[in-house]
Amino acid sequence: MFSVGIVGTGSYVPEKVITNVDLEKMVDTNDEWISSRTGIRERHMAPKDIPVSELCYQAGLRAIEDAQIAPEEVDLVIVATMTPDYAFPATACLVAARLGTKNAAAFDLETACTGFIYAAAAASQFVATGMYKTVLVIGGETMSKILNWEDRSTCILFGDGAGAAVLQPVKEGFGFLSFELGSDGSGGKLLSQPAGGSQCPASLETVKNNLHTLQMEGRGVYKFAVRIIGDVTLKVLEKVGLRRDEVDLFIPHQANIRIIDAAVKRLGISPHKVIINLYKYGNMSAASIPVALDESFKEGRISEGDTIVMVGFGAGLTWGACVLRWTKAGLKND
Ligand code: UT7
């Protein structure tokens, strides 16, 4: 088995910014409520005619450039999204075609906000076994397109964007040291887009009743999130015999600053090791972790050998975490 690491990262958010003050003109809310209850100050929004594949393409392109590889070297493209361009074909196929990854297989993976962690886990199995050498993993969302812009309890929370990572074999002892994934479908109703699938196909009625938009029981998700971030982090560290104080950088899914603060306090991880970017992006679902990872690296917050823990949670319910010992040096030509 090969060790597998991230040898390139990239991210992209659309230009348009919606501030909390902008939202005050759309729903009965205010900057003070949103900032104090969530930590979010603004989010980016894709134009109506821009699908998620475009955001994923932009992030993927940057990751490929950062990894200093040619698109033809990519063996597999995985896109994690819950806002695909279409029910089918897969967004990953569209992104692969645009990137010119002529030799790549491609598929989508949907575990909502945990998407990037699940996709990285799936991708790393292909590389670890030697089946593929280079996998491009992208988490991308256009949440703005599935929000009910009249529902103040949800529309203020989310944003659009995409983040990407190129996975390749790396030297032993580096790269992904462990993954921990989980799910509990009994909590599926806490967060869903009820209509448009085989359970409730699209009809005039479903459109009239707003069933194609995101529905959430915020309090339930909140409690689950605080508990699961702690539990899954401890499990993924235990798997490799690492202590909490050995973590150099902690990148949680960016949903709500109060969720992150409570979970980090419970874990006893030093706040200065925690990456927070939700104040400028909101919750970008599957994109939030890879965007935060890319920014952390570009801002010089990650050095060779650092131990990084990334933790996701979301609809499903799903959750996942990984421990990554950072190196960007791929072994692909050895
Ligand atoms: O990736 C996972 C996705 N989801 C999440 O992570 C969401 C997790 N949940 C949360 O982040 C929080 O539960 C929310 C931010 C969604 C809500 O915060 P909360 O502290 O749980 O507030 P709440 O739902 O209990 O609502 C408190 C009050 C209510 O008014 P009343 O009944 O006390 O009079 C709401 O109607 O705040 C009201 N409210 C608002 N007021 C102003 C709800 N949304 C808003 C708003 N502006 N946007």
Coordinates of C-alpha atoms and ligand atoms in Angstrom, one line a residue:
M1 CA 0.0 0.0 0.0
F2 CA 1.2 3.5 -0.8
S3 CA 1.0 6.5 1.5
V4 CA -1.3 9.1 0.0
G5 CA -1.1 12.9 0.4
I6 CA -2.3 16.2 -1.0
V7 CA 0.2 17.6 -3.5
G8 CA -1.8 20.5 -4.8
T9 CA -4.8 22.6 -3.7
G10 CA -7.0 25.2 -5.3
S11 CA -10.2 27.1 -4.6
Y12 CA -12.6 29.5 -6.1
V13 CA -15.6 31.6 -5.0
P14 CA -17.8 33.7 -7.3
E15 CA -17.2 37.4 -7.2
K16 CA -20.6 38.6 -6.0
V17 CA -20.8 39.2 -2.2
I18 CA -24.0 39.3 -0.2
T19 CA -23.5 41.0 3.2
N20 CA -25.7 40.6 6.2
V21 CA -26.9 44.2 5.5
D22 CA -28.0 43.1 2.0
L23 CA -30.0 40.3 3.6
E24 CA -31.8 42.8 5.9
K25 CA -33.5 44.0 2.7
M26 CA -34.6 40.6 1.7
V27 CA -35.9 39.0 4.9
D28 CA -36.8 40.0 8.5
T29 CA -33.3 39.8 9.9
N30 CA -30.4 42.0 11.0
D31 CA -26.6 42.0 11.0
E32 CA -26.4 41.8 14.8
W33 CA -28.5 38.6 14.9
I34 CA -26.6 36.8 12.1
S35 CA -23.2 37.8 13.4
S36 CA -23.8 36.9 17.0
R37 CA -25.7 33.7 16.3
T38 CA -23.5 32.4 13.5
G39 CA -20.3 34.4 13.1
I40 CA -21.2 34.9 9.4
R41 CA -20.8 38.4 8.0
E42 CA -20.9 37.8 4.2
R43 CA -21.1 35.0 1.6
H44 CA -20.4 34.7 -2.1
M45 CA -23.1 33.9 -4.6
A46 CA -22.9 32.5 -8.1
P47 CA -24.8 34.3 -10.9
K48 CA -28.0 32.6 -12.0
D49 CA -26.5 31.3 -15.2
I50 CA -23.3 29.8 -13.5
P51 CA -23.7 26.2 -12.4
V52 CA -21.6 24.4 -9.8
S53 CA -19.5 22.7 -12.5
E54 CA -18.0 26.1 -13.3
L55 CA -16.9 26.7 -9.7
C56 CA -15.5 23.2 -9.5
Y57 CA -13.7 23.7 -12.8
Q58 CA -12.0 26.8 -11.6
A59 CA -11.0 25.2 -8.3
G60 CA -9.8 22.1 -10.0
L61 CA -7.7 24.0 -12.5
R62 CA -6.0 25.9 -9.7
A63 CA -5.3 22.6 -7.9
I64 CA -3.8 21.0 -11.0
E65 CA -1.6 24.0 -11.6
D66 CA -0.5 24.0 -7.9
A67 CA 0.4 20.3 -8.2
Q68 CA 2.4 21.1 -11.3
I69 CA 0.8 18.3 -13.3
A70 CA -0.8 18.1 -16.7
P71 CA -4.6 17.5 -16.9
E72 CA -3.8 14.2 -18.8
E73 CA -2.1 12.8 -15.7
V74 CA -5.3 12.8 -13.7
D75 CA -6.7 9.3 -13.4
L76 CA -9.9 10.0 -11.6
V77 CA -12.1 13.1 -10.8
I78 CA -14.5 13.0 -7.8
V79 CA -16.9 15.8 -7.2
A80 CA -18.6 16.0 -3.8
T81 CA -21.7 18.1 -4.1
M82 CA -25.3 18.2 -3.1
T83 CA -26.1 20.9 -5.7
P84 CA -25.1 19.2 -8.9
D85 CA -25.6 20.7 -12.4
Y86 CA -28.1 17.9 -13.1
A87 CA -29.5 14.7 -11.4
F88 CA -27.5 13.2 -14.3
P89 CA -25.0 13.3 -16.0
A90 CA -22.6 13.5 -13.1
T91 CA -21.0 17.0 -12.5
A92 CA -17.6 15.3 -12.3
C93 CA -18.0 14.2 -15.9
L94 CA -18.7 17.8 -17.0
V95 CA -15.8 19.1 -14.9
A96 CA -13.4 16.5 -16.3
A97 CA -14.3 17.4 -19.8
R98 CA -13.7 21.1 -19.2
L99 CA -10.4 20.4 -17.5
G100 CA -9.2 18.2 -20.4
T101 CA -8.5 15.2 -18.0
K102 CA -8.8 12.9 -21.1
N103 CA -7.7 9.8 -19.3
A104 CA -9.8 10.2 -16.2
A105 CA -12.7 8.3 -14.8
A106 CA -15.2 10.5 -13.1
F107 CA -18.0 10.3 -10.5
D108 CA -20.0 12.4 -8.1
L109 CA -20.3 11.6 -4.4
E110 CA -23.0 13.0 -2.1
T111 CA -22.6 13.2 1.6
A112 CA -23.6 16.9 1.9
C113 CA -21.3 19.0 4.0
T114 CA -19.1 15.9 4.8
G115 CA -18.6 15.5 1.1
F116 CA -14.9 16.5 0.9
I117 CA -13.9 14.1 3.7
Y118 CA -15.7 11.2 2.2
A119 CA -14.4 12.0 -1.3
A120 CA -10.8 12.2 0.0
A121 CA -11.2 8.9 1.8
A122 CA -12.6 7.3 -1.4
A123 CA -9.8 8.8 -3.5
S124 CA -7.1 7.8 -1.2
Q125 CA -8.1 4.1 -1.5
F126 CA -7.6 4.2 -5.2
V127 CA -4.1 5.7 -4.8
A128 CA -3.1 3.5 -1.8
T129 CA -3.8 0.3 -3.7
G130 CA -1.9 1.5 -6.8
M131 CA -5.0 1.4 -9.0
Y132 CA -4.5 5.1 -9.7
K133 CA -1.7 7.6 -9.2
T134 CA -3.4 10.9 -9.4
V135 CA -6.9 11.7 -8.2
L136 CA -8.5 15.2 -8.3
V137 CA -11.0 15.6 -5.5
I138 CA -13.3 18.7 -5.6
G139 CA -16.0 19.9 -3.1
G140 CA -18.2 22.4 -4.7
E141 CA -21.6 23.9 -4.0
T142 CA -24.1 26.5 -5.3
M143 CA -26.2 26.6 -2.2
S144 CA -27.8 29.8 -3.3
K145 CA -29.8 27.9 -5.9
I146 CA -31.5 25.6 -3.4
L147 CA -32.3 28.1 -0.7
N148 CA -35.7 29.5 0.1
W149 CA -34.9 33.2 0.1
E150 CA -38.0 33.9 2.1
D151 CA -36.9 31.7 5.0
R152 CA -34.7 33.7 7.3
S153 CA -33.7 30.7 9.4
T154 CA -31.8 29.1 6.5
C155 CA -31.0 31.6 3.7
I156 CA -28.6 33.6 5.9
L157 CA -26.4 30.6 6.6
F158 CA -25.0 29.4 3.3
G159 CA -22.7 30.5 0.5
D160 CA -21.3 29.3 -2.9
G161 CA -17.8 28.1 -3.7
A162 CA -15.5 25.2 -4.5
G163 CA -12.2 23.8 -3.2
A164 CA -10.0 21.1 -4.8
A165 CA -7.1 18.8 -3.9
V166 CA -4.8 16.6 -6.0
L167 CA -4.0 13.3 -4.3
Q168 CA -0.9 11.3 -5.1
P169 CA 1.5 8.8 -3.5
V170 CA 3.8 10.5 -1.0
K171 CA 6.7 9.3 1.2
E172 CA 6.0 6.8 4.0
G173 CA 4.8 8.4 7.2
F174 CA 3.3 11.4 5.4
G175 CA -0.1 12.1 3.9
F176 CA -3.4 10.7 5.3
L177 CA -2.7 8.7 8.4
S178 CA -6.3 7.8 9.2
F179 CA -9.9 8.4 8.2
E180 CA -13.0 7.9 10.3
L181 CA -16.5 8.1 8.6
G182 CA -20.0 7.6 9.9
S183 CA -23.7 8.0 9.1
D184 CA -27.1 7.9 10.8
G185 CA -30.0 7.9 8.3
S186 CA -32.5 8.1 11.2
G187 CA -31.6 11.8 11.3
G188 CA -32.2 12.4 7.6
K189 CA -35.2 14.7 8.1
L190 CA -33.2 17.2 10.1
L191 CA -31.7 18.6 6.9
S192 CA -33.0 17.8 3.4
Q193 CA -34.2 19.0 0.0
P194 CA -37.5 17.0 0.1
A195 CA -38.6 17.1 -3.6
G196 CA -37.1 16.3 -7.0
G197 CA -36.0 12.7 -6.3
S198 CA -37.9 9.4 -6.5
Q199 CA -39.5 9.8 -3.1
C200 CA -41.2 13.0 -4.1
P201 CA -40.9 13.7 -7.9
A202 CA -41.1 17.3 -9.1
S203 CA -44.6 18.6 -9.7
L204 CA -46.4 21.9 -9.7
E205 CA -47.5 21.1 -6.1
T206 CA -43.9 20.6 -4.9
V207 CA -42.8 23.8 -6.5
K208 CA -45.7 25.7 -5.0
N209 CA -44.9 24.3 -1.5
N210 CA -41.2 25.2 -1.8
L211 CA -40.1 21.5 -1.4
H212 CA -37.2 22.0 -3.8
T213 CA -35.4 24.2 -1.3
L214 CA -33.3 23.3 1.7
Q215 CA -35.3 22.5 4.9
M216 CA -33.5 22.4 8.2
E217 CA -34.3 21.8 11.9
G218 CA -31.4 24.1 13.0
R219 CA -31.4 23.2 16.7
G220 CA -31.2 19.5 16.1
V221 CA -28.3 19.9 13.6
Y222 CA -26.6 22.2 16.1
K223 CA -26.6 19.7 18.9
F224 CA -25.6 16.8 16.7
A225 CA -22.7 18.9 15.3
V226 CA -21.2 19.8 18.6
R227 CA -21.3 16.2 19.8
I228 CA -20.0 14.6 16.6
I229 CA -17.1 17.0 16.0
G230 CA -15.7 16.0 19.4
D231 CA -16.4 12.2 19.0
V232 CA -15.1 11.8 15.5
T233 CA -11.9 13.8 16.2
L234 CA -11.1 11.7 19.2
K235 CA -11.7 8.5 17.2
V236 CA -9.5 9.5 14.2
L237 CA -6.7 10.6 16.5
E238 CA -6.9 7.4 18.5
K239 CA -6.6 5.3 15.4
V240 CA -3.0 6.6 14.9
G241 CA -2.1 7.0 18.5
L242 CA -2.0 10.8 18.5
R243 CA -2.9 13.1 21.3
R244 CA -5.0 16.3 20.9
D245 CA -2.0 18.5 21.7
E246 CA -0.1 17.0 18.8
V247 CA -2.5 18.5 16.3
D248 CA -0.9 21.5 14.6
L249 CA -4.0 22.7 12.6
F250 CA -7.7 21.9 13.0
I251 CA -10.0 22.5 10.1
P252 CA -13.6 21.9 11.0
H253 CA -16.6 22.3 8.6
Q254 CA -17.5 26.0 8.7
A255 CA -21.2 26.0 9.7
N256 CA -21.5 28.2 12.7
I257 CA -18.8 29.8 14.9
R258 CA -20.7 28.8 18.1
I259 CA -20.7 25.1 16.9
I260 CA -16.9 25.3 16.3
D261 CA -16.2 27.2 19.6
A262 CA -18.2 24.7 21.7
A263 CA -16.6 21.6 20.0
V264 CA -13.1 23.0 20.2
K265 CA -13.6 23.9 23.9
R266 CA -14.9 20.4 24.6
L267 CA -11.8 18.9 22.8
G268 CA -9.4 21.2 24.5
I269 CA -7.7 22.1 21.3
S270 CA -6.0 25.5 21.4
P271 CA -8.1 28.1 19.5
H272 CA -5.1 29.5 17.7
K273 CA -4.8 26.2 15.9
V274 CA -8.4 26.3 14.5
I275 CA -9.1 27.6 11.0
I276 CA -12.1 29.9 10.7
N277 CA -13.2 31.5 7.4
L278 CA -17.0 31.2 7.8
Y279 CA -17.3 35.0 8.5
K280 CA -16.5 35.7 4.8
Y281 CA -18.1 32.7 3.1
G282 CA -20.9 31.3 5.3
N283 CA -21.5 27.6 5.1
M284 CA -20.3 26.3 1.7
S285 CA -21.2 22.7 2.5
A286 CA -18.8 20.3 0.7
A287 CA -16.6 23.3 -0.3
S288 CA -15.9 24.7 3.1
I289 CA -13.1 22.3 4.2
P290 CA -11.1 22.3 0.9
V291 CA -11.4 26.1 0.6
A292 CA -10.1 26.5 4.2
L293 CA -7.3 24.0 3.5
D294 CA -6.2 25.9 0.3
E295 CA -6.3 29.3 2.0
S296 CA -4.4 28.0 5.1
F297 CA -1.6 26.7 2.8
K298 CA -1.5 29.8 0.7
E299 CA -1.4 32.0 3.8
G300 CA 1.6 30.1 5.1
R301 CA -0.2 28.5 8.0
I302 CA 0.9 24.9 7.0
S303 CA 4.5 23.6 7.0
E304 CA 6.0 20.3 5.9
G305 CA 5.3 17.7 8.6
D306 CA 2.4 19.5 10.2
T307 CA -0.4 17.3 11.6
I308 CA -3.7 18.5 10.3
V309 CA -7.1 17.3 11.4
M310 CA -10.1 18.0 9.1
V311 CA -13.6 17.3 10.4
G312 CA -16.9 17.4 8.5
F313 CA -20.6 16.8 9.4
G314 CA -23.9 17.3 7.7
A315 CA -27.0 16.0 6.1
G316 CA -27.6 12.3 6.1
L317 CA -26.7 12.5 8.8
T318 CA -23.1 12.0 7.9
W319 CA -19.7 12.8 9.5
G320 CA -16.1 12.2 8.8
A321 CA -12.6 13.2 9.9
C322 CA -9.0 12.6 8.7
V323 CA -5.5 13.1 10.0
L324 CA -3.1 14.4 7.4
R325 CA 0.6 14.7 7.9
W326 CA 1.5 17.5 5.4
T327 CA 3.9 17.2 2.5
K328 CA 3.4 18.4 -1.0
A329 CA 6.1 16.3 -2.4
G330 CA 4.5 13.6 -4.6
L331 CA 6.3 10.4 -5.5
K332 CA 4.5 9.9 -8.8
N333 CA 7.7 9.5 -11.0
D334 CA 9.6 7.3 -8.6
Ligands
UT7_1 O1 -23.7 22.0 7.6 C1 -24.7 21.8 8.6 C2 -25.8 22.7 8.3 N1 -26.5 23.3 9.3 C3 -26.0 23.8 10.5 O2 -24.9 23.7 10.9 C4 -27.0 24.6 11.3 C5 -26.9 24.3 12.8 N2 -27.8 25.2 13.5 C6 -27.4 26.5 13.7 O3 -26.4 27.0 13.3 C7 -28.4 27.3 14.6 O4 -29.4 26.5 15.1 C8 -29.1 28.5 13.7 C9 -28.1 29.5 13.4 C10 -29.7 27.9 12.5 C11 -30.2 29.1 14.6 O5 -29.7 29.6 15.8 P1 -30.4 29.3 17.2 O6 -29.6 30.0 18.2 O7 -30.6 27.8 17.3 O8 -31.8 30.1 17.0 P2 -33.2 29.5 17.0 O9 -33.5 28.7 15.8 O10 -33.5 28.8 18.3 O11 -34.1 30.8 16.9 C12 -34.1 31.8 17.9 C13 -34.9 33.0 17.5 C14 -36.3 32.5 17.0 O12 -37.2 33.5 17.4 P3 -38.1 33.2 18.7 O13 -38.9 32.0 18.4 O14 -37.2 33.1 19.9 O15 -39.0 34.5 18.8 C15 -36.2 32.6 15.5 O16 -37.4 32.8 14.9 O17 -34.3 33.7 16.4 C16 -35.3 33.8 15.3 N3 -34.5 33.8 14.1 C17 -34.0 34.9 13.5 N4 -34.1 36.2 13.9 C18 -33.4 37.1 13.1 C19 -34.2 32.7 13.3 N5 -33.5 33.1 12.2 C20 -33.4 34.5 12.3 C21 -32.8 35.4 11.5 N6 -32.8 36.7 12.0 N7 -32.1 35.1 10.4

